[in-house]
Short mmCIF file of C-alpha atoms in Angstrom, two decimals:
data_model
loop_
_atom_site.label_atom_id
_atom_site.label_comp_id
_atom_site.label_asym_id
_atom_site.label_seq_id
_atom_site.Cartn_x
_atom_site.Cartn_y
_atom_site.Cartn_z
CA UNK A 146 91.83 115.88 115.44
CA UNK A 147 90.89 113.47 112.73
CA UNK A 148 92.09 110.45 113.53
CA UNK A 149 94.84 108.40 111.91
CA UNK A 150 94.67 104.90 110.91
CA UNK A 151 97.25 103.72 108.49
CA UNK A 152 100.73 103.00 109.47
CA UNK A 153 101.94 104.75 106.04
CA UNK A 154 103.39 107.88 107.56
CA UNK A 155 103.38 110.84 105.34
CA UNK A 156 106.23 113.54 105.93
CA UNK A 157 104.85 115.83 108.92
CA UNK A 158 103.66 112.85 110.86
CA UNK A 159 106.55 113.12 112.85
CA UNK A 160 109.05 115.38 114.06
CA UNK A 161 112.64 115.63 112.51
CA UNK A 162 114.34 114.23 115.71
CA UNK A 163 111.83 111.33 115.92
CA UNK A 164 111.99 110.50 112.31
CA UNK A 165 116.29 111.05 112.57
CA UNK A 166 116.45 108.10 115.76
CA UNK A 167 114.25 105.62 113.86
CA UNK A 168 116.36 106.34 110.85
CA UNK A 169 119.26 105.08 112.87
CA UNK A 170 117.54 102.53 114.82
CA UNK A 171 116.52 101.26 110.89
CA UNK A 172 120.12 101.34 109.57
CA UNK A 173 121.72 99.89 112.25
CA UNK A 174 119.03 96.44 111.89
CA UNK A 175 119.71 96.78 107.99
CA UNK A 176 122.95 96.73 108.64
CA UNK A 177 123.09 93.68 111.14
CA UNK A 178 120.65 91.76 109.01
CA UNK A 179 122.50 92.37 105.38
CA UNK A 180 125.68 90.68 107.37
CA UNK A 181 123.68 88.24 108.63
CA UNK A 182 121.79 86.73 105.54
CA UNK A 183 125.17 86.97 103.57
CA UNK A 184 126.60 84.09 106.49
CA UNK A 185 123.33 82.44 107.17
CA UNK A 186 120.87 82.23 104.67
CA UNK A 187 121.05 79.47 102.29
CA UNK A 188 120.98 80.72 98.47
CA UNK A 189 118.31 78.49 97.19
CA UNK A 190 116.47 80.79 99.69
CA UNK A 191 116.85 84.34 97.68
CA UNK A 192 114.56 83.33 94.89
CA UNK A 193 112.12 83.25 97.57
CA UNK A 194 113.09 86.74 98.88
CA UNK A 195 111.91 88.14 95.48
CA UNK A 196 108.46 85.99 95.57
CA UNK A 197 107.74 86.91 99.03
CA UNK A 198 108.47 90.81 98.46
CA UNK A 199 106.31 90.47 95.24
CA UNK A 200 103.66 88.96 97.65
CA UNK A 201 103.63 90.95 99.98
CA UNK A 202 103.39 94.47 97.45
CA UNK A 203 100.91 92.86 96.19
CA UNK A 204 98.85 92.48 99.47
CA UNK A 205 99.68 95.40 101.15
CA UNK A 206 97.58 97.23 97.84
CA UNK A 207 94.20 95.28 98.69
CA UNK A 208 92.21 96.53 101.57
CA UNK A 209 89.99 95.06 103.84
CA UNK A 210 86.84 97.10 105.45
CA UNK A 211 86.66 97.47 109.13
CA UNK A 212 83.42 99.19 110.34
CA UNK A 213 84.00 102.91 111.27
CA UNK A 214 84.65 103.54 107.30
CA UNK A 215 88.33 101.92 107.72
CA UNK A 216 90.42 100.03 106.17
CA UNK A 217 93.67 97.73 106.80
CA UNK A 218 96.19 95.72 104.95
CA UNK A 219 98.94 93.02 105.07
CA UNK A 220 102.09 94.00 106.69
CA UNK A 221 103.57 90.20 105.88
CA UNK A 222 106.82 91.01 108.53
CA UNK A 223 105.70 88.05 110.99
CA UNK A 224 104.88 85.54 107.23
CA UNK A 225 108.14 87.00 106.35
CA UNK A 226 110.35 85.79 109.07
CA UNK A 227 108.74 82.88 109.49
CA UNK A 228 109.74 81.38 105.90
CA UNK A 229 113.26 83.63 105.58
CA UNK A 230 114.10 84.34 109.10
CA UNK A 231 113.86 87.33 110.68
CA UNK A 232 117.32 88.96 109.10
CA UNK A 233 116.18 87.91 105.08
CA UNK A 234 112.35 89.15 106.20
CA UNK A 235 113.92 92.48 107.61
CA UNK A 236 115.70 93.49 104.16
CA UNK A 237 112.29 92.33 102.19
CA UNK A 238 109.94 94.65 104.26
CA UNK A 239 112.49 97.41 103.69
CA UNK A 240 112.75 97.07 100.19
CA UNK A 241 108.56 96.58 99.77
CA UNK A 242 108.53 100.15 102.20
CA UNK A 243 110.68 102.06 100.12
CA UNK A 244 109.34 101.22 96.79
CA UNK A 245 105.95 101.98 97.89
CA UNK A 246 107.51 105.30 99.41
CA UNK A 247 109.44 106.50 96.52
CA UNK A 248 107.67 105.16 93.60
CA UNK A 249 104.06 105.77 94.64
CA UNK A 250 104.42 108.68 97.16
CA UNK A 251 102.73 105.92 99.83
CA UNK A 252 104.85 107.67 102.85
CA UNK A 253 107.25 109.93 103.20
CA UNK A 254 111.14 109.67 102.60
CA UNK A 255 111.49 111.76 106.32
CA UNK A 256 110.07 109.25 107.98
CA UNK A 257 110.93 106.66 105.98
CA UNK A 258 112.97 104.50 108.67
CA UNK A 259 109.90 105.30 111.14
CA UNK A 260 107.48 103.42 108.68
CA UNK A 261 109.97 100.56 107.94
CA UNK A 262 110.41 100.34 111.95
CA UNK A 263 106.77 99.89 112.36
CA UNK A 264 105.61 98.49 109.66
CA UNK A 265 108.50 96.10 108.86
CA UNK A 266 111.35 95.45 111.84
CA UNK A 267 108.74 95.11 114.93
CA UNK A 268 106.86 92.18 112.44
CA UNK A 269 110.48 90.63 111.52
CA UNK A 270 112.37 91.03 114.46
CA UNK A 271 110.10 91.48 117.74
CA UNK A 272 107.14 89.25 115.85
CA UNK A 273 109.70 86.52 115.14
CA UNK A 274 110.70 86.13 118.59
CA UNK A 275 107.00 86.04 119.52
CA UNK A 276 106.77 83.30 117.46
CA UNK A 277 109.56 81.33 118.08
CA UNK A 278 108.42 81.80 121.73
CA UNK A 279 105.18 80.40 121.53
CA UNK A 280 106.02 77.49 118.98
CA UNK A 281 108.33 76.09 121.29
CA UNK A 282 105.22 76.22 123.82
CA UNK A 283 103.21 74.57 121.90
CA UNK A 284 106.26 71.63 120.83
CA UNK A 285 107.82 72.68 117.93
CA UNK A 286 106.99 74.29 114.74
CA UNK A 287 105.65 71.68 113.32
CA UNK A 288 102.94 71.44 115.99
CA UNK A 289 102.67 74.69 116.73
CA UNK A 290 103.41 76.97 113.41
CA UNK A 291 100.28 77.91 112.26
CA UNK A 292 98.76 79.32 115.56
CA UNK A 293 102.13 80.52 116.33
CA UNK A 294 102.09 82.70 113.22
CA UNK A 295 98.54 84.40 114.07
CA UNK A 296 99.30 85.53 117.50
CA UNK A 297 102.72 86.42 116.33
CA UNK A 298 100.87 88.27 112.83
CA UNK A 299 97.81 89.64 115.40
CA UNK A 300 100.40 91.27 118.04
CA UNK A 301 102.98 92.69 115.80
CA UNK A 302 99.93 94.86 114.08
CA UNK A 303 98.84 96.07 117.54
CA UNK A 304 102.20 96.76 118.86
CA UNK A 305 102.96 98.63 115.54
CA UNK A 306 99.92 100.81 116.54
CA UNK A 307 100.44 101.57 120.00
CA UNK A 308 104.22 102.11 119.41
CA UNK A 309 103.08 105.11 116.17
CA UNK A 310 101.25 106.15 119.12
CA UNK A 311 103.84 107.30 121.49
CA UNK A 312 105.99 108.28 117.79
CA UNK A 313 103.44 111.14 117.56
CA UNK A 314 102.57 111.91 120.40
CA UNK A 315 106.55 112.27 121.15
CA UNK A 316 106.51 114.39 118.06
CA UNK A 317 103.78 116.61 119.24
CA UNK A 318 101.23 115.58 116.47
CA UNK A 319 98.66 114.90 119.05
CA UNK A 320 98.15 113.64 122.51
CA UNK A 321 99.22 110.47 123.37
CA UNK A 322 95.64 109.52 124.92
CA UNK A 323 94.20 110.35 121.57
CA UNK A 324 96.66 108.62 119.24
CA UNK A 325 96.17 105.63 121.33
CA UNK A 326 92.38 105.76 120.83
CA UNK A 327 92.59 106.30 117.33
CA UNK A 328 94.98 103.87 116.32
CA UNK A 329 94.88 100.41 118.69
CA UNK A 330 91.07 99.93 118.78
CA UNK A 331 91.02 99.66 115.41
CA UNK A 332 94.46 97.79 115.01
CA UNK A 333 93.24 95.24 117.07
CA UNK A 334 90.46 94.57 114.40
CA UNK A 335 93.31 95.02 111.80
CA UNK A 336 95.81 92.37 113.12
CA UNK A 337 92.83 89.65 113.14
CA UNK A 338 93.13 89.85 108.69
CA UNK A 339 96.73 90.54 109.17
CA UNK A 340 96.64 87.00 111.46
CA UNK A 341 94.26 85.78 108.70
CA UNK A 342 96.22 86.31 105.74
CA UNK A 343 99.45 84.84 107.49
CA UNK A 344 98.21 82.08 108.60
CA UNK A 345 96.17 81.35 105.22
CA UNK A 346 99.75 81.66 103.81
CA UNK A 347 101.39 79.28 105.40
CA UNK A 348 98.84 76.90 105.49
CA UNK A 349 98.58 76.92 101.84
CA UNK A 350 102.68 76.77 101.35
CA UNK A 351 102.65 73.77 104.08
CA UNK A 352 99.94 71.51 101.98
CA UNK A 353 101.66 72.80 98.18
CA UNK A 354 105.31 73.24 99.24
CA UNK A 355 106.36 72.12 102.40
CA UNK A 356 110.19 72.03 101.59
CA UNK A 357 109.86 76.21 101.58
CA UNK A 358 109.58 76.14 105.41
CA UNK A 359 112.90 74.19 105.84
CA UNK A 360 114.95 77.05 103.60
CA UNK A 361 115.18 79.39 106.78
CA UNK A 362 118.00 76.95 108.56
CA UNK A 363 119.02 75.66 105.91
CA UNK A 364 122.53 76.60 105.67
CA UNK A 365 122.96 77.02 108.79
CA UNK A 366 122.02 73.46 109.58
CA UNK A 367 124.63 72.62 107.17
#
C-alpha cells in the first residue's frame, strides 16, 4: 500500500456508505451553524468571513516539507473559530472545501462532506471547544489565546488524521493498523506548522487589529 498523507480525499477513498453518513453528519452542522450565525453573529463580522476564507485558500495552496518527501498545509478551522466562532468558521471551511473540490478537482464531490468533516468541522467545532477549554485554564483568552490556539490548531490536525484513519479502514481501503501508521506520525509533524501558522495569525491580528478578536460575541454581548 502506498501510503496516504493528505486529508484531500479523492472519490474512491471511501466507500459510498461512509462517504453518505459524513454527508449527513456535514449537512446537519451546516445546517445548525447557517441558523446560528444568522441569530448570533454580529454583521460587521461577515466582511471578515470573506477575508478569512480568502486566507485560508490561500494557505491551504502553499506547502510545507516534512522529511519522508511530504508535505502539509493550513487547515485554518481552529484560526477560524477562534476569530468567527465556531458556527461562522464552520460555513467558511465548507465553502474554502468545496471550491477547492469543484473548481480545481482537489477532492472528490463523493466524499465531499467526509473532507469538510475532517478537514473543516473537527477544527471548528471539536478544536473550538479544545480551545475554549484550555483558555479558561489558563484565565481567560486574553491570557491564554495564543497557546490556546496551538494546542487547539496541533490536535485538531492529528485527530483529523487518526479519525481518516478509521474512515478507510471502515471503508475497506486498507487496514486500520496501516492507515494509522501512515497518516498520524506524520500529522503529528503536520499540526506543529498548522499550530505555527495559527498562532502566527493571531499574534499578528492581536498587535495590528485587536478589535477583530472581540467580533465573535459581539452581538451576542449586545
Amino acid at each position: 500500500m502506498t501510503p496516504i498523507f493528505l486529508l484531500h480525499a479523492a472519490d474512491g477513498f471511501f466507500s459510498v456508505p461512509v462517504s453518505i453518513v459524513f454527508w449527513v453528519i456535514t449537512a446537519a452542522a451546516l445546517a445548525v451553524s447557517l441558523r446560528q450565525v444568522s441569530a448570533r453573529l454580529d454583521d460587521r463580522a461577515i466582511p471578515l468571513m470573506g477575508v478569512m476564507a480568502a486566507f485560508i485558500f490561500a494557505g491551504q495552496m502553499f506547502n510545507f516539507q516534512i522529511p519522508g518527501g511530504t508535505s502539509g498545509h493550513l487547515l485554518g478551522g481552529v484560526l477560524a473559530a477562534v476569530l468567527l466562532g465556531p458556527y461562522a468558521a464552520t460555513i467558511v471551511m465548507a465553502c474554502v472545501i468545496a471550491v477547492q473540490a469543484i473548481v480545481f478537482q482537489d477532492g472528490g464531490l463523493v466524499v465531499l462532506g467526509v473532507n469538510i468533516f475532517n478537514m473543516g468541522l473537527i477544527g471548528t467545532i471539536g478544536g473550538y471547544a479544545v480551545y475554549r477549554a484550555i483558555a479558561a485554564a489558563l484565565g481567560g483568552e486574553a491570557k491564554g489565546r495564543l497557546p490556546a490556539a496551538a494546542i487547539a490548531a496541533w490536535l485538531s490536525v492529528v485527530t483529523a488524521a487518526v479519525v481518516c484513519s478509521f474512515q478507510l479502514a471502515a471503508s475497506g481501503t486498507t487496514s486500520l493498523e496501516a492507515a494509522l501508521v501512515a497518516m498520524v506520525g506524520w500529522h503529528v509533524l503536520i499540526g506543529i506548522g498548522e499550530a505555527i501558522i495559527t498562532v502566527g495569525a493571531l499574534a499578528f491580528i492581536q498587535a495590528a487589529r485587536a478589535d477583530l478578536l472581540t467580533l465573535r460575541d459581539a452581538r451576542a454581548a449586545s
